[in-house]
Amino acid sequence: ARPRSSETVVNPNWDETTMLEWKEESMYTAIAEFYGHGTRSWKNVITIGDSAWDMEALMEAVKQRPTKGTCRCKFLKLPQEPTIESISRTTRILTEWLPIFVHFDGDVEVDFAMAEDELADTLQELLFDRCQTDVTV
């Protein structure tokens, strides 16, 4: 059976398609509740997750929104099996950079599992090259 977004426990027997549908419906429901069902346009959506499914579910949920127009999608991908050090690093970076992600006028995809120097270069590019509309890392 297709999962409902109200289901808070993921069934370990779900296949990838079912899991993606559940994530998509859950994201759509949360975003629609935030923006109101059809009353306001979706302008800026940020999701923080640890799988590529989170990004795919976000993109599918945004496609189904009731009003059209520009919607900036920001996906911050966390390491799937984090260490204490990576959790500390990610928390430090998110604390510093989240306002920049929020105000960035475009789509963003950042993978916090990448090497420190590569991540720093990407974040600097995002900060200093605001003319760019899409940043994928």
mmCIF file of C-alpha atoms in Angstrom:
data_model
loop_
_atom_site.group_PDB
_atom_site.id
_atom_site.type_symbol
_atom_site.label_atom_id
_atom_site.label_comp_id
_atom_site.label_asym_id
_atom_site.label_seq_id
_atom_site.Cartn_x
_atom_site.Cartn_y
_atom_site.Cartn_z
ATOM 1 C CA ALA A 1 0.000 0.000 0.000
ATOM 2 C CA ARG A 2 1.138 3.559 -0.720
ATOM 3 C CA PRO A 3 2.371 5.226 2.473
ATOM 4 C CA ARG A 4 0.697 8.366 3.774
ATOM 5 C CA SER A 5 2.697 11.362 4.931
ATOM 6 C CA SER A 6 1.064 11.000 8.352
ATOM 7 C CA GLU A 7 2.968 7.748 8.828
ATOM 8 C CA THR A 8 5.951 8.678 10.963
ATOM 9 C CA VAL A 9 7.636 5.292 10.981
ATOM 10 C CA VAL A 10 9.320 4.090 7.820
ATOM 11 C CA ASN A 11 8.496 0.491 7.001
ATOM 12 C CA PRO A 12 11.729 -1.461 6.436
ATOM 13 C CA ASN A 13 9.941 -3.517 3.767
ATOM 14 C CA TRP A 14 9.320 -0.506 1.511
ATOM 15 C CA ASP A 15 11.141 -0.516 -1.795
ATOM 16 C CA GLU A 16 12.950 2.565 -3.130
ATOM 17 C CA THR A 17 9.921 3.793 -5.096
ATOM 18 C CA THR A 18 7.652 3.588 -2.055
ATOM 19 C CA MET A 19 10.209 5.358 0.122
ATOM 20 C CA LEU A 20 10.597 8.149 -2.442
ATOM 21 C CA GLU A 21 6.800 8.546 -2.697
ATOM 22 C CA TRP A 22 6.557 8.781 1.099
ATOM 23 C CA LYS A 23 9.313 11.417 1.257
ATOM 24 C CA GLU A 24 7.742 13.372 -1.612
ATOM 25 C CA GLU A 25 4.285 13.370 -0.037
ATOM 26 C CA SER A 26 5.705 14.270 3.367
ATOM 27 C CA MET A 27 7.674 17.193 1.918
ATOM 28 C CA TYR A 28 4.733 18.415 -0.126
ATOM 29 C CA THR A 29 2.467 18.321 2.935
ATOM 30 C CA ALA A 30 4.971 20.181 5.125
ATOM 31 C CA ILE A 31 5.660 22.855 2.505
ATOM 32 C CA ALA A 32 1.962 23.294 1.679
ATOM 33 C CA GLU A 33 1.156 23.728 5.368
ATOM 34 C CA PHE A 34 3.897 26.346 5.684
ATOM 35 C CA TYR A 35 2.911 28.356 2.606
ATOM 36 C CA GLY A 36 -0.820 27.688 2.850
ATOM 37 C CA HIS A 37 -2.730 25.443 0.490
ATOM 38 C CA GLY A 38 -2.767 27.475 -2.721
ATOM 39 C CA THR A 39 -2.828 30.861 -1.020
ATOM 40 C CA ARG A 40 0.830 31.879 -1.350
ATOM 41 C CA SER A 41 3.481 31.035 -3.917
ATOM 42 C CA TRP A 42 6.364 28.838 -2.911
ATOM 43 C CA LYS A 43 9.456 31.007 -3.136
ATOM 44 C CA ASN A 44 12.289 29.451 -1.146
ATOM 45 C CA VAL A 45 12.440 25.845 0.055
ATOM 46 C CA ILE A 46 15.363 24.393 1.979
ATOM 47 C CA THR A 47 15.725 20.763 2.888
ATOM 48 C CA ILE A 48 18.487 19.179 4.905
ATOM 49 C CA GLY A 49 18.827 15.434 4.493
ATOM 50 C CA ASP A 50 21.265 12.588 4.184
ATOM 51 C CA SER A 51 20.186 10.946 0.938
ATOM 52 C CA ALA A 52 19.802 11.775 -2.735
ATOM 53 C CA TRP A 53 16.152 10.775 -2.300
ATOM 54 C CA ASP A 54 15.623 13.913 -0.230
ATOM 55 C CA MET A 55 16.641 16.124 -3.163
ATOM 56 C CA GLU A 56 14.585 14.120 -5.643
ATOM 57 C CA ALA A 57 11.549 14.212 -3.339
ATOM 58 C CA LEU A 58 11.954 17.982 -2.919
ATOM 59 C CA MET A 59 12.090 18.553 -6.683
ATOM 60 C CA GLU A 60 8.986 16.391 -7.239
ATOM 61 C CA ALA A 61 7.072 18.111 -4.432
ATOM 62 C CA VAL A 62 7.916 21.547 -5.868
ATOM 63 C CA LYS A 63 6.702 20.465 -9.336
ATOM 64 C CA GLN A 64 3.283 19.741 -7.834
ATOM 65 C CA ARG A 65 2.849 23.101 -6.101
ATOM 66 C CA PRO A 66 -0.462 24.845 -6.699
ATOM 67 C CA THR A 67 1.013 28.150 -7.862
ATOM 68 C CA LYS A 68 3.729 28.470 -10.456
ATOM 69 C CA GLY A 69 6.607 30.879 -10.663
ATOM 70 C CA THR A 70 10.126 30.797 -9.358
ATOM 71 C CA CYS A 71 10.823 28.529 -6.419
ATOM 72 C CA ARG A 72 14.398 28.392 -5.208
ATOM 73 C CA CYS A 73 15.296 24.870 -4.045
ATOM 74 C CA LYS A 74 18.179 24.508 -1.635
ATOM 75 C CA PHE A 75 19.346 21.034 -0.676
ATOM 76 C CA LEU A 76 21.988 20.542 1.977
ATOM 77 C CA LYS A 77 23.122 16.918 2.002
ATOM 78 C CA LEU A 78 24.569 15.604 5.231
ATOM 79 C CA PRO A 79 26.930 12.622 5.474
ATOM 80 C CA GLN A 80 25.003 9.340 5.671
ATOM 81 C CA GLU A 81 27.149 7.838 8.416
ATOM 82 C CA PRO A 82 28.545 10.865 10.208
ATOM 83 C CA THR A 83 31.331 10.852 12.737
ATOM 84 C CA ILE A 84 31.386 13.175 15.737
ATOM 85 C CA GLU A 85 33.912 15.287 13.838
ATOM 86 C CA SER A 86 31.713 15.565 10.729
ATOM 87 C CA ILE A 87 28.653 16.443 12.837
ATOM 88 C CA SER A 88 30.647 19.171 14.564
ATOM 89 C CA ARG A 89 31.980 20.468 11.237
ATOM 90 C CA THR A 90 28.544 20.459 9.603
ATOM 91 C CA THR A 91 26.953 22.234 12.580
ATOM 92 C CA ARG A 92 29.660 24.899 12.527
ATOM 93 C CA ILE A 93 29.279 25.462 8.786
ATOM 94 C CA LEU A 94 25.467 25.495 8.877
ATOM 95 C CA THR A 95 25.481 28.004 11.728
ATOM 96 C CA GLU A 96 27.684 30.333 9.711
ATOM 97 C CA TRP A 97 26.303 29.747 6.199
ATOM 98 C CA LEU A 98 22.570 29.090 6.617
ATOM 99 C CA PRO A 99 21.640 32.793 6.271
ATOM 100 C CA ILE A 100 23.620 32.902 3.009
ATOM 101 C CA PHE A 101 21.819 29.812 1.690
ATOM 102 C CA VAL A 102 18.472 31.354 2.626
ATOM 103 C CA HIS A 103 19.164 34.665 0.899
ATOM 104 C CA PHE A 104 20.864 33.214 -2.174
ATOM 105 C CA ASP A 105 18.676 33.933 -5.217
ATOM 106 C CA GLY A 106 18.916 30.575 -6.938
ATOM 107 C CA ASP A 107 19.074 26.840 -6.478
ATOM 108 C CA VAL A 108 21.761 25.337 -4.264
ATOM 109 C CA GLU A 109 22.921 21.790 -3.723
ATOM 110 C CA VAL A 110 25.748 21.277 -1.232
ATOM 111 C CA ASP A 111 27.155 17.940 -0.085
ATOM 112 C CA PHE A 112 28.755 18.222 3.344
ATOM 113 C CA ALA A 113 30.503 14.867 2.850
ATOM 114 C CA MET A 114 32.993 16.423 0.408
ATOM 115 C CA ALA A 115 36.562 17.277 1.335
ATOM 116 C CA GLU A 116 37.038 20.351 3.540
ATOM 117 C CA ASP A 117 38.952 22.376 0.929
ATOM 118 C CA GLU A 118 36.450 21.575 -1.845
ATOM 119 C CA LEU A 119 33.534 22.519 0.412
ATOM 120 C CA ALA A 120 35.268 25.777 1.402
ATOM 121 C CA ASP A 121 35.837 26.660 -2.263
ATOM 122 C CA THR A 122 32.187 26.005 -3.068
ATOM 123 C CA LEU A 123 30.927 28.075 -0.164
ATOM 124 C CA GLN A 124 33.241 30.947 -1.097
ATOM 125 C CA GLU A 125 31.977 30.765 -4.683
ATOM 126 C CA LEU A 126 28.426 30.951 -3.402
ATOM 127 C CA LEU A 127 29.226 33.952 -1.235
ATOM 128 C CA PHE A 128 31.236 35.927 -3.763
ATOM 129 C CA ASP A 129 29.563 34.983 -7.032
ATOM 130 C CA ARG A 130 25.964 35.945 -6.339
ATOM 131 C CA CYS A 131 25.320 36.505 -10.048
ATOM 132 C CA GLN A 132 25.322 32.757 -10.536
ATOM 133 C CA THR A 133 21.829 31.260 -10.336
ATOM 134 C CA ASP A 134 22.646 27.608 -9.664
ATOM 135 C CA VAL A 135 25.318 26.069 -7.493
ATOM 136 C CA THR A 136 25.728 22.301 -7.372
ATOM 137 C CA VAL A 137 28.330 20.627 -5.225
#
